[in-house]
Amino acid sequence: GAFPGWYFENYVTPEYAQAFGGFPMFPDNEGYLTWHAPLVGGEGKVQTVSIEDDFGEMVHGMFLNPLKWKNKTIQCVSDAFTYEDMVKTFTEGRFLI
């Protein structure tokens, strides 16, 4: 089966960011934008997948050669980031929201 990484879109959806965490879209009481997200283990990298841009293509590729992927677990990941890298990239304005 195809198992997606964390949906990247969750980080840029205002409703999700307000409830769970992600890119700061709402200033706190002091006017600061603060990154919130759950802790991750291992190397500290979050494996993300863009559902809109990448996941469908990955699954499509599996359907093109189903015997190769039969009874296998496939982790579908666009990229892996540390939270520090995500904050830096967001701060520099390199994420298109």
mmCIF file of C-alpha atoms in Angstrom:
data_model
loop_
_atom_site.group_PDB
_atom_site.id
_atom_site.type_symbol
_atom_site.label_atom_id
_atom_site.label_comp_id
_atom_site.label_asym_id
_atom_site.label_seq_id
_atom_site.Cartn_x
_atom_site.Cartn_y
_atom_site.Cartn_z
ATOM 1 C CA GLY A 1 0.000 0.000 0.000
ATOM 2 C CA ALA A 2 0.919 3.619 -0.475
ATOM 3 C CA PHE A 3 1.475 5.496 2.762
ATOM 4 C CA PRO A 4 1.814 9.272 2.496
ATOM 5 C CA GLY A 5 4.110 11.361 4.630
ATOM 6 C CA TRP A 6 2.672 14.272 6.584
ATOM 7 C CA TYR A 7 0.459 16.275 4.259
ATOM 8 C CA PHE A 8 2.391 19.430 3.467
ATOM 9 C CA GLU A 9 -0.882 21.248 2.827
ATOM 10 C CA ASN A 10 -1.710 20.923 6.533
ATOM 11 C CA TYR A 11 1.098 23.344 7.318
ATOM 12 C CA VAL A 12 -0.368 26.031 5.081
ATOM 13 C CA THR A 13 -4.093 25.654 5.843
ATOM 14 C CA PRO A 14 -5.172 28.428 8.250
ATOM 15 C CA GLU A 15 -7.753 26.277 10.071
ATOM 16 C CA TYR A 16 -5.243 23.495 10.615
ATOM 17 C CA ALA A 17 -2.482 25.884 11.657
ATOM 18 C CA GLN A 18 -4.750 27.462 14.251
ATOM 19 C CA ALA A 19 -5.827 24.116 15.740
ATOM 20 C CA PHE A 20 -2.712 21.956 15.418
ATOM 21 C CA GLY A 21 0.315 23.914 14.284
ATOM 22 C CA GLY A 22 2.188 24.817 11.172
ATOM 23 C CA PHE A 23 3.224 28.022 9.529
ATOM 24 C CA PRO A 24 2.251 30.951 11.728
ATOM 25 C CA MET A 25 -0.691 32.785 10.244
ATOM 26 C CA PHE A 26 -2.158 34.337 13.354
ATOM 27 C CA PRO A 27 -0.216 36.712 15.611
ATOM 28 C CA ASP A 28 -0.302 35.969 19.331
ATOM 29 C CA ASN A 29 -1.371 38.532 21.962
ATOM 30 C CA GLU A 30 2.012 40.254 21.671
ATOM 31 C CA GLY A 31 1.930 40.360 17.865
ATOM 32 C CA TYR A 32 4.442 37.547 17.296
ATOM 33 C CA LEU A 33 4.056 34.839 14.693
ATOM 34 C CA THR A 34 5.132 31.594 16.376
ATOM 35 C CA TRP A 35 5.700 28.185 14.812
ATOM 36 C CA HIS A 36 3.825 25.361 16.582
ATOM 37 C CA ALA A 37 4.132 21.682 15.750
ATOM 38 C CA PRO A 38 4.367 18.316 17.511
ATOM 39 C CA LEU A 39 7.767 16.843 18.366
ATOM 40 C CA VAL A 40 9.293 14.387 15.924
ATOM 41 C CA GLY A 41 11.773 11.646 16.709
ATOM 42 C CA GLY A 42 14.628 10.094 14.807
ATOM 43 C CA GLU A 43 16.749 12.537 12.850
ATOM 44 C CA GLY A 44 14.259 15.315 13.583
ATOM 45 C CA LYS A 45 13.063 15.494 9.989
ATOM 46 C CA VAL A 46 9.417 15.543 9.027
ATOM 47 C CA GLN A 47 8.711 13.526 5.905
ATOM 48 C CA THR A 48 6.149 15.523 3.987
ATOM 49 C CA VAL A 49 4.220 14.931 0.792
ATOM 50 C CA SER A 50 2.321 17.413 -1.285
ATOM 51 C CA ILE A 51 -1.031 15.743 -1.778
ATOM 52 C CA GLU A 52 -1.983 18.289 -4.424
ATOM 53 C CA ASP A 53 1.230 18.113 -6.465
ATOM 54 C CA ASP A 54 2.963 14.767 -5.815
ATOM 55 C CA PHE A 55 0.920 12.005 -4.174
ATOM 56 C CA GLY A 56 -1.327 11.298 -7.159
ATOM 57 C CA GLU A 57 1.674 10.969 -9.457
ATOM 58 C CA MET A 58 3.318 8.531 -7.048
ATOM 59 C CA VAL A 59 0.232 6.337 -6.873
ATOM 60 C CA HIS A 60 -0.207 6.610 -10.640
ATOM 61 C CA GLY A 61 3.342 5.303 -11.068
ATOM 62 C CA MET A 62 2.492 2.282 -8.931
ATOM 63 C CA PHE A 63 -0.567 1.546 -11.084
ATOM 64 C CA LEU A 64 1.631 1.579 -14.202
ATOM 65 C CA ASN A 65 3.537 -1.450 -12.898
ATOM 66 C CA PRO A 66 1.272 -3.113 -10.303
ATOM 67 C CA LEU A 67 3.136 -6.432 -10.162
ATOM 68 C CA LYS A 68 6.347 -4.674 -9.115
ATOM 69 C CA TRP A 69 4.574 -3.037 -6.154
ATOM 70 C CA LYS A 70 2.208 -5.881 -5.197
ATOM 71 C CA ASN A 71 2.321 -6.679 -1.450
ATOM 72 C CA LYS A 72 4.884 -3.940 -0.790
ATOM 73 C CA THR A 73 4.709 -0.948 1.519
ATOM 74 C CA ILE A 74 5.644 2.271 -0.236
ATOM 75 C CA GLN A 75 6.305 5.439 1.732
ATOM 76 C CA CYS A 76 5.324 8.380 -0.456
ATOM 77 C CA VAL A 77 7.386 11.434 0.464
ATOM 78 C CA SER A 78 8.097 14.636 -1.469
ATOM 79 C CA ASP A 79 10.832 15.859 0.867
ATOM 80 C CA ALA A 80 12.010 15.761 4.467
ATOM 81 C CA PHE A 81 12.665 18.899 6.509
ATOM 82 C CA THR A 82 13.707 19.720 10.024
ATOM 83 C CA TYR A 83 11.421 22.203 11.719
ATOM 84 C CA GLU A 84 14.377 24.581 11.848
ATOM 85 C CA ASP A 85 14.722 24.407 8.057
ATOM 86 C CA MET A 86 10.981 24.912 7.605
ATOM 87 C CA VAL A 87 10.977 28.012 9.820
ATOM 88 C CA LYS A 88 14.041 29.433 8.056
ATOM 89 C CA THR A 89 12.510 28.890 4.620
ATOM 90 C CA PHE A 90 9.184 30.362 5.747
ATOM 91 C CA THR A 91 10.923 33.386 7.277
ATOM 92 C CA GLU A 92 12.882 33.977 4.068
ATOM 93 C CA GLY A 93 9.633 33.840 2.074
ATOM 94 C CA ARG A 94 10.612 30.856 -0.069
ATOM 95 C CA PHE A 95 7.395 28.862 0.565
ATOM 96 C CA LEU A 96 4.537 29.757 -1.735
ATOM 97 C CA ILE A 97 1.406 29.898 0.391
#
